[in-house]
Coordinates of N, CA and C in Angstrom, one line a residue:
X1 N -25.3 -107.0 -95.1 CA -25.8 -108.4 -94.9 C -25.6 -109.2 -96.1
X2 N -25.0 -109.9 -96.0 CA -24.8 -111.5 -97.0 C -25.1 -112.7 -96.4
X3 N -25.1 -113.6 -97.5 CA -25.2 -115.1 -96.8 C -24.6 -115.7 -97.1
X4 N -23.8 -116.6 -96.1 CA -22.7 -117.2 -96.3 C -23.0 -118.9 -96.6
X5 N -22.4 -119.7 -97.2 CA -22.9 -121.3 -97.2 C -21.5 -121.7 -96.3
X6 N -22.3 -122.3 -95.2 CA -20.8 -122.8 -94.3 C -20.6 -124.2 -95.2
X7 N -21.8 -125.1 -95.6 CA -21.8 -126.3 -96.3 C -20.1 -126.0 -97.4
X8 N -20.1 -125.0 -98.0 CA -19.4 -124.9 -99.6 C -18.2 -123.7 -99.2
X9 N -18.4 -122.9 -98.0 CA -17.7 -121.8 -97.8 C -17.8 -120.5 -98.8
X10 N -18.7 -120.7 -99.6 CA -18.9 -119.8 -100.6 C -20.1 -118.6 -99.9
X11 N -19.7 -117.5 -100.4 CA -20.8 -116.0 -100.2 C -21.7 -116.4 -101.5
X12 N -23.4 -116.3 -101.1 CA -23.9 -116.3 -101.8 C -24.8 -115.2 -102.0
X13 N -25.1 -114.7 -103.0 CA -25.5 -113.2 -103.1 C -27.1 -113.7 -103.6
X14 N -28.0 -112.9 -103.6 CA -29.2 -113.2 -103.8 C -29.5 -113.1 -105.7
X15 N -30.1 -114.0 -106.0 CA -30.2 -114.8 -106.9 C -31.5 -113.4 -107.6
X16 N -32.5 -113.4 -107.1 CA -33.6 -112.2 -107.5 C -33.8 -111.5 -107.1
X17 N -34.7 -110.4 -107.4 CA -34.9 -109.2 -106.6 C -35.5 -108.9 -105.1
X18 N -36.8 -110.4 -105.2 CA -37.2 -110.3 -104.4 C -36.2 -111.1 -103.3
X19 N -35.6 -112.0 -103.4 CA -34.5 -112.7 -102.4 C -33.6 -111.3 -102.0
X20 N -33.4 -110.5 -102.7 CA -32.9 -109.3 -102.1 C -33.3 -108.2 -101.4
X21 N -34.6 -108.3 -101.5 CA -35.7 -107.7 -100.6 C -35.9 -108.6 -99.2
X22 N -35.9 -109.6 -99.5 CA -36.4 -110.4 -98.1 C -34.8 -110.2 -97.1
X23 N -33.8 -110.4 -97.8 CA -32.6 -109.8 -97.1 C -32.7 -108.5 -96.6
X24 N -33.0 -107.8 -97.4 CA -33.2 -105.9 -96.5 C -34.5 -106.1 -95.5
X25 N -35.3 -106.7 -95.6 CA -36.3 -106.6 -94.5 C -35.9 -107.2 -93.5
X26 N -35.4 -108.6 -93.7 CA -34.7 -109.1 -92.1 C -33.6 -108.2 -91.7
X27 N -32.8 -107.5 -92.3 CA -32.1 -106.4 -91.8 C -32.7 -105.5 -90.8
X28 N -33.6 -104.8 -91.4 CA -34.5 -103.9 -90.8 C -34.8 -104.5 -89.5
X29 N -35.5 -105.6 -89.8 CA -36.0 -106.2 -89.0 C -35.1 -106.4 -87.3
X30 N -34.2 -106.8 -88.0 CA -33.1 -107.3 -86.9 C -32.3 -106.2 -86.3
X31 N -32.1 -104.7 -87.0 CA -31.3 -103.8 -86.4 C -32.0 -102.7 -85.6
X32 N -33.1 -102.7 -85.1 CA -33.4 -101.6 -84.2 C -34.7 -101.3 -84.5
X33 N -35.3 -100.2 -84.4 CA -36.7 -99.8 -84.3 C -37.2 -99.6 -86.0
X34 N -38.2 -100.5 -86.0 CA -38.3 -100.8 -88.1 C -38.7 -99.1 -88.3
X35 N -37.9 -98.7 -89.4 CA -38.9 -97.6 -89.9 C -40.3 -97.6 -90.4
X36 N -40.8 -96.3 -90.6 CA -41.8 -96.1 -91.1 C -42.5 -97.1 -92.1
X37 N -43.7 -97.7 -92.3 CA -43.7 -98.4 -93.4 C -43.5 -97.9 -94.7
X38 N -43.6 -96.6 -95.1 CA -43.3 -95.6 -96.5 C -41.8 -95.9 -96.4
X39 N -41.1 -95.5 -95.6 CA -39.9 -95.3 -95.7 C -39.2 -97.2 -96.2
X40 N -39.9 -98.2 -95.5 CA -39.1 -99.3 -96.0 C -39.5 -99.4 -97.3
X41 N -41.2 -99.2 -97.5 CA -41.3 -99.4 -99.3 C -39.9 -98.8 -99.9
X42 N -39.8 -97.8 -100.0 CA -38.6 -97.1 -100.3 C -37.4 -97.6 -100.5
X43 N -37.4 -98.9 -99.5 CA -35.2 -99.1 -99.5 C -35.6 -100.4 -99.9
X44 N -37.1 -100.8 -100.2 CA -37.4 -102.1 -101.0 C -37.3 -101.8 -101.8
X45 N -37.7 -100.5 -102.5 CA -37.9 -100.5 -104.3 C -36.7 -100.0 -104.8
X46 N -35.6 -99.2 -103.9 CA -34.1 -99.1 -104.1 C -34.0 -100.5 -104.4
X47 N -33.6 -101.1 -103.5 CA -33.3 -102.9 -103.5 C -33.4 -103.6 -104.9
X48 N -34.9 -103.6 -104.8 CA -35.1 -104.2 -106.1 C -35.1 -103.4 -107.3
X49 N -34.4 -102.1 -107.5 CA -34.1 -101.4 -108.8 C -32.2 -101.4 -109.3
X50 N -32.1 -101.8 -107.9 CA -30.6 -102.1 -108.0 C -30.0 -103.1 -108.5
X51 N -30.5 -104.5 -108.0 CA -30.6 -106.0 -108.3 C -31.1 -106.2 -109.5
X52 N -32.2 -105.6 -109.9 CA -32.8 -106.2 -111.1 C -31.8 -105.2 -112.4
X53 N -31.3 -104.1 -112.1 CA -30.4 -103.6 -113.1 C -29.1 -104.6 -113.8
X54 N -28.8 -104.8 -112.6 CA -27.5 -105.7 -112.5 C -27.6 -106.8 -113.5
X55 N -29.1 -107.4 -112.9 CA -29.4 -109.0 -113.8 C -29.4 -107.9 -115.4
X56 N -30.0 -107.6 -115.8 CA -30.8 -107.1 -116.6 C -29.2 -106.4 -117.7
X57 N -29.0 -105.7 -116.8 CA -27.5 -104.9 -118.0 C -26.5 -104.8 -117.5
X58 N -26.0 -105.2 -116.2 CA -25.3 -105.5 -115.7 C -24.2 -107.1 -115.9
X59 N -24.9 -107.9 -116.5 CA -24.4 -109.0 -116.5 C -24.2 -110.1 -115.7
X60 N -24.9 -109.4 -114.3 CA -25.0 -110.7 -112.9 C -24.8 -109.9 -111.8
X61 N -25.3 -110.5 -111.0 CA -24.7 -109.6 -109.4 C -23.1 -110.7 -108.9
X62 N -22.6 -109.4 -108.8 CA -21.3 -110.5 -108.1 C -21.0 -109.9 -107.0
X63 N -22.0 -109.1 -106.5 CA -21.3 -109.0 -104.4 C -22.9 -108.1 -104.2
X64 N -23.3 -108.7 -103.5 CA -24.1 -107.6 -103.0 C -24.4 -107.4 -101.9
X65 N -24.7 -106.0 -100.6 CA -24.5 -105.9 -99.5 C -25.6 -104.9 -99.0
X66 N -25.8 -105.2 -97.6 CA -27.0 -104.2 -96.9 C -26.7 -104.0 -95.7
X67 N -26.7 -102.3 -95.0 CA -25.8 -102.5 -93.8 C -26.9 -100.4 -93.1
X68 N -27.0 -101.2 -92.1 CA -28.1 -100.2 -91.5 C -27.0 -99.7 -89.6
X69 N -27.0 -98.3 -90.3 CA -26.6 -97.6 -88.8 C -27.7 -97.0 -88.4
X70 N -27.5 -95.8 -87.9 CA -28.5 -95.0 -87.0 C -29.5 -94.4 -87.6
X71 N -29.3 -93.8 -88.7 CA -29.7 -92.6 -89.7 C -30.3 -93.5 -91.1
X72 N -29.3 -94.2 -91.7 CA -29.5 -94.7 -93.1 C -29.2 -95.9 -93.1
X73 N -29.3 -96.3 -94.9 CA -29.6 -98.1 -95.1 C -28.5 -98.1 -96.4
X74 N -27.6 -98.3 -96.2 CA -26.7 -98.7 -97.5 C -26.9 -100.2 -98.1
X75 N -27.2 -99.9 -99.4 CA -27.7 -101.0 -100.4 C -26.4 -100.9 -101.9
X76 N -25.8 -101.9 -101.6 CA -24.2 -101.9 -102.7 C -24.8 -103.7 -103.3
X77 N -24.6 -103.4 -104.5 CA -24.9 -103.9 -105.7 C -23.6 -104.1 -107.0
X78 N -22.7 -105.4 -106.8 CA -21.7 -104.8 -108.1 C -22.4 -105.8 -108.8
X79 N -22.2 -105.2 -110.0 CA -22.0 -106.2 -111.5 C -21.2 -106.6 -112.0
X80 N -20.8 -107.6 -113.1 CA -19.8 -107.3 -114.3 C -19.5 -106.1 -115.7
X81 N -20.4 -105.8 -115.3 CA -20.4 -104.3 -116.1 C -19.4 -102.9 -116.1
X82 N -18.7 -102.5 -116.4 CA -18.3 -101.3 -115.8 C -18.7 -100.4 -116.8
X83 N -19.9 -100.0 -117.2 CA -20.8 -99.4 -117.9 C -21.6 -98.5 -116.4
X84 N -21.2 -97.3 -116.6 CA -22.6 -96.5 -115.8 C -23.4 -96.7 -116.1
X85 N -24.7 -96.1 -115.3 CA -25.7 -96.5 -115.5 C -26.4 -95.3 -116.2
X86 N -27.1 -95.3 -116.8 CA -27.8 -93.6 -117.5 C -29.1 -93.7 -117.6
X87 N -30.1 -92.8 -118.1 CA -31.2 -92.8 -117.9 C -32.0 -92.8 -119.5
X88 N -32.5 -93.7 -119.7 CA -32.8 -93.8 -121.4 C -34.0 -92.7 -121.5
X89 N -33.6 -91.8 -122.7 CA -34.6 -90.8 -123.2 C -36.2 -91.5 -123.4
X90 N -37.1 -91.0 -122.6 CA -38.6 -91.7 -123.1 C -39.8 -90.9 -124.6
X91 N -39.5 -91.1 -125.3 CA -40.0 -90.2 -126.5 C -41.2 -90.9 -126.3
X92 N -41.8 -92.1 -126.0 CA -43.3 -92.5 -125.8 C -43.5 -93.1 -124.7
X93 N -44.7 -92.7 -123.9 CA -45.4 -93.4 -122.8 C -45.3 -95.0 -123.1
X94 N -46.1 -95.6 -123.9 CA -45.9 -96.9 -123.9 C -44.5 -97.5 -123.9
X95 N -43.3 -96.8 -124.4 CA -41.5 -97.4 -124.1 C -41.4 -98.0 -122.9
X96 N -41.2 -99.5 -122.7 CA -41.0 -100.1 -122.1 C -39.7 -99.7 -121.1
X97 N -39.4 -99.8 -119.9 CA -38.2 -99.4 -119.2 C -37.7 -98.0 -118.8
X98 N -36.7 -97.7 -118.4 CA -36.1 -96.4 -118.6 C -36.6 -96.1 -116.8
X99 N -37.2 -96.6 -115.9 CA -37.7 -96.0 -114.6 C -36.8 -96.0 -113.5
X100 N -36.2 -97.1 -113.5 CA -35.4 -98.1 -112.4 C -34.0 -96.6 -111.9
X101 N -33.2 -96.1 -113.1 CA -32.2 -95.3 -111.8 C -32.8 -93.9 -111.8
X102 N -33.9 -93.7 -112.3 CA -34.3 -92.0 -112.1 C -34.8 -92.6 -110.7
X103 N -35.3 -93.5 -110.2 CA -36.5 -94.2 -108.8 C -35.3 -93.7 -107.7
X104 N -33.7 -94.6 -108.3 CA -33.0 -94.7 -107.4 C -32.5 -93.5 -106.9
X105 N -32.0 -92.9 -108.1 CA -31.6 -92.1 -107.9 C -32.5 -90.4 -107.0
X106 N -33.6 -90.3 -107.0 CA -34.6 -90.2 -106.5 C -34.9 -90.4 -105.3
X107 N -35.1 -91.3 -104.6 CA -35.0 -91.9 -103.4 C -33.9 -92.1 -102.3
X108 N -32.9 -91.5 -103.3 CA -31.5 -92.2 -101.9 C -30.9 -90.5 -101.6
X109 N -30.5 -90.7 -100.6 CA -29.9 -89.5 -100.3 C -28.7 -89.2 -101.1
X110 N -27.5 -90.5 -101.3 CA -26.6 -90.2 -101.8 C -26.4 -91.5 -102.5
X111 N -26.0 -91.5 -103.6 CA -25.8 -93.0 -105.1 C -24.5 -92.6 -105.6
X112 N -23.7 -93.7 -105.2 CA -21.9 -94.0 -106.0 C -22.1 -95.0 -106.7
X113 N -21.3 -94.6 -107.8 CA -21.0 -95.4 -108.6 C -19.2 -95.5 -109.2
X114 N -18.9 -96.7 -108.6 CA -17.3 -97.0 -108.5 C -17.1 -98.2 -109.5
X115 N -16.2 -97.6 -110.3 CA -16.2 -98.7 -111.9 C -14.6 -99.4 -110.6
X116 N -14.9 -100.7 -111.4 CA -13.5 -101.4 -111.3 C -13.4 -102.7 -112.7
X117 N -12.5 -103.3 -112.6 CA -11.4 -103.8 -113.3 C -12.4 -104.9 -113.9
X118 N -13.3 -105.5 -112.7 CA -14.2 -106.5 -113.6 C -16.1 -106.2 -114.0
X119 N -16.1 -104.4 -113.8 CA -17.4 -104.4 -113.9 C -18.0 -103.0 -112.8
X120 N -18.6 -102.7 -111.8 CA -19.2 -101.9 -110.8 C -19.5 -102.4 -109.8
X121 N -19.5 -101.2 -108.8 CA -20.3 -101.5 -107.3 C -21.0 -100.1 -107.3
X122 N -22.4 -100.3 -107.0 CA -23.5 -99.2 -107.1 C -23.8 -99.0 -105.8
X123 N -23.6 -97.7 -104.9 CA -24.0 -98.4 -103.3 C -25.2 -97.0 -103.5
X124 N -26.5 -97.0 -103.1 CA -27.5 -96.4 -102.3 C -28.0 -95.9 -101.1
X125 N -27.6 -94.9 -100.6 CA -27.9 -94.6 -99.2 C -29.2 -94.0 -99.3
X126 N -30.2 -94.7 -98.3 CA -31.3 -94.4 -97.8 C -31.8 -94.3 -96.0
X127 N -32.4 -92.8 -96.7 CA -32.6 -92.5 -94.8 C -33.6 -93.4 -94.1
X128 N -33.5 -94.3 -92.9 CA -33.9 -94.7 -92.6 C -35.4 -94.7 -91.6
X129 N -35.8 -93.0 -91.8 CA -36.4 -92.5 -90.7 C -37.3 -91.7 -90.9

Protein backbone atom coordinates (compact mmCIF):
# COMPACT_ATOMS: atom_id res chain seq x y z
CA UNK A 1 0.00 0.00 0.00
CA UNK A 2 1.10 3.62 -0.99
CA UNK A 3 -0.45 6.88 -1.59
CA UNK A 4 -0.83 8.27 -4.52
CA UNK A 5 -1.46 12.38 -5.08
CA UNK A 6 -3.79 12.33 -8.19
CA UNK A 7 -3.59 16.40 -7.51
CA UNK A 8 0.56 16.27 -8.49
CA UNK A 9 0.73 12.46 -9.88
CA UNK A 10 3.36 11.96 -7.48
CA UNK A 11 3.67 8.53 -4.94
CA UNK A 12 3.84 9.84 -1.66
CA UNK A 13 5.52 7.73 0.92
CA UNK A 14 4.88 8.34 4.56
CA UNK A 15 6.61 11.23 5.93
CA UNK A 16 6.91 9.47 10.00
CA UNK A 17 6.72 6.52 11.62
CA UNK A 18 3.63 6.85 12.88
CA UNK A 19 1.97 7.96 9.25
CA UNK A 20 3.47 4.54 8.44
CA UNK A 21 1.69 2.82 10.99
CA UNK A 22 -1.63 4.31 10.29
CA UNK A 23 -1.01 2.94 6.68
CA UNK A 24 -0.30 -0.71 7.95
CA UNK A 25 -3.39 -0.60 10.10
CA UNK A 26 -5.80 0.54 7.39
CA UNK A 27 -4.20 -2.30 5.54
CA UNK A 28 -5.05 -4.73 8.01
CA UNK A 29 -7.99 -3.25 8.39
CA UNK A 30 -9.14 -3.40 4.89
CA UNK A 31 -7.70 -6.99 3.81
CA UNK A 32 -9.59 -9.63 5.76
CA UNK A 33 -10.05 -10.86 9.24
CA UNK A 34 -7.62 -8.29 11.59
CA UNK A 35 -5.19 -10.33 13.41
CA UNK A 36 -4.61 -10.92 16.75
CA UNK A 37 -4.08 -7.67 18.69
CA UNK A 38 -0.27 -9.04 19.80
CA UNK A 39 0.31 -9.97 16.50
CA UNK A 40 -0.52 -6.33 14.89
CA UNK A 41 1.55 -4.67 17.81
CA UNK A 42 4.12 -6.63 16.15
CA UNK A 43 3.90 -5.55 12.32
CA UNK A 44 3.40 -1.94 13.98
CA UNK A 45 6.68 -1.97 15.80
CA UNK A 46 8.35 -3.73 12.60
CA UNK A 47 6.73 -0.60 10.74
CA UNK A 48 7.96 1.81 12.90
CA UNK A 49 11.65 0.24 13.36
CA UNK A 50 11.83 0.21 9.68
CA UNK A 51 10.79 3.85 8.89
CA UNK A 52 12.35 5.44 11.64
CA UNK A 53 15.87 3.61 10.53
CA UNK A 54 15.60 4.91 7.20
CA UNK A 55 14.93 8.67 8.51
CA UNK A 56 17.58 8.22 11.09
CA UNK A 57 20.69 6.47 8.90
CA UNK A 58 19.26 5.89 6.10
CA UNK A 59 19.06 9.29 4.66
CA UNK A 60 15.08 9.37 3.77
CA UNK A 61 12.62 6.92 2.80
CA UNK A 62 12.33 6.82 -0.91
CA UNK A 63 9.65 3.96 -1.59
CA UNK A 64 7.90 2.43 0.97
CA UNK A 65 5.33 -0.45 0.73
CA UNK A 66 2.79 -2.78 2.75
CA UNK A 67 1.11 -5.72 1.17
CA UNK A 68 -0.94 -8.52 3.12
CA UNK A 69 -1.76 -12.17 1.66
CA UNK A 70 -3.11 -15.02 3.48
CA UNK A 71 -0.35 -16.02 5.97
CA UNK A 72 1.89 -12.75 6.24
CA UNK A 73 2.40 -8.81 6.05
CA UNK A 74 5.31 -7.64 3.95
CA UNK A 75 6.72 -4.17 5.06
CA UNK A 76 9.56 -2.83 2.30
CA UNK A 77 11.23 0.26 3.32
CA UNK A 78 14.14 1.72 0.77
CA UNK A 79 16.48 4.44 1.70
CA UNK A 80 19.37 6.29 0.22
CA UNK A 81 21.73 4.43 1.94
CA UNK A 82 23.31 1.32 0.69
CA UNK A 83 24.89 0.76 3.95
CA UNK A 84 23.42 -2.56 5.78
CA UNK A 85 22.10 -2.37 8.59
CA UNK A 86 24.07 -3.93 11.79
CA UNK A 87 23.54 -4.12 15.28
CA UNK A 88 25.63 -1.66 17.44
CA UNK A 89 27.60 -3.44 20.35
CA UNK A 90 25.80 -2.23 23.84
CA UNK A 91 28.86 -2.03 26.45
CA UNK A 92 26.25 0.11 28.76
CA UNK A 93 22.58 -0.12 29.63
CA UNK A 94 22.18 3.58 29.63
CA UNK A 95 23.67 3.63 25.44
CA UNK A 96 21.18 5.25 23.84
CA UNK A 97 19.92 3.08 20.51
CA UNK A 98 21.11 -0.04 19.15
CA UNK A 99 17.26 -1.85 19.60
CA UNK A 100 15.46 -1.16 16.32
CA UNK A 101 17.02 -4.27 13.85
CA UNK A 102 17.68 -6.94 16.70
CA UNK A 103 13.28 -6.02 17.30
CA UNK A 104 13.12 -6.53 13.51
CA UNK A 105 15.00 -8.82 12.95
CA UNK A 106 13.30 -10.76 15.84
CA UNK A 107 9.89 -10.43 14.93
CA UNK A 108 9.75 -11.17 11.15
CA UNK A 109 9.83 -14.40 9.89
CA UNK A 110 12.09 -13.54 7.00
CA UNK A 111 14.21 -9.78 6.58
CA UNK A 112 16.02 -8.94 2.98
CA UNK A 113 18.13 -6.66 2.46
CA UNK A 114 18.81 -5.63 -1.30
CA UNK A 115 21.52 -2.81 -1.80
CA UNK A 116 20.98 -0.97 -5.16
CA UNK A 117 22.64 1.79 -7.12
CA UNK A 118 20.97 4.70 -5.08
CA UNK A 119 20.81 3.21 -1.44
CA UNK A 120 18.34 -0.06 -0.08
CA UNK A 121 15.07 -1.76 0.07
CA UNK A 122 14.64 -3.60 3.50
CA UNK A 123 11.47 -5.79 3.07
CA UNK A 124 10.06 -7.61 6.52
CA UNK A 125 7.83 -10.46 6.50
CA UNK A 126 5.49 -10.86 9.29
CA UNK A 127 3.07 -13.70 10.06
CA UNK A 128 -0.04 -12.48 10.18
CA UNK A 129 -1.86 -14.95 12.44
Amino acid sequence: MTTHDTMTGHTRWPATAAAARDQVRHLLAATGPPPPERVVDDILLVTSELVTNALRHGGGITAFAAERDADTVHISVSDRSPTPPTTIPRHHPATPGGYGWPLIRRLSTRVTVVPSTDGKTITAVIRSH
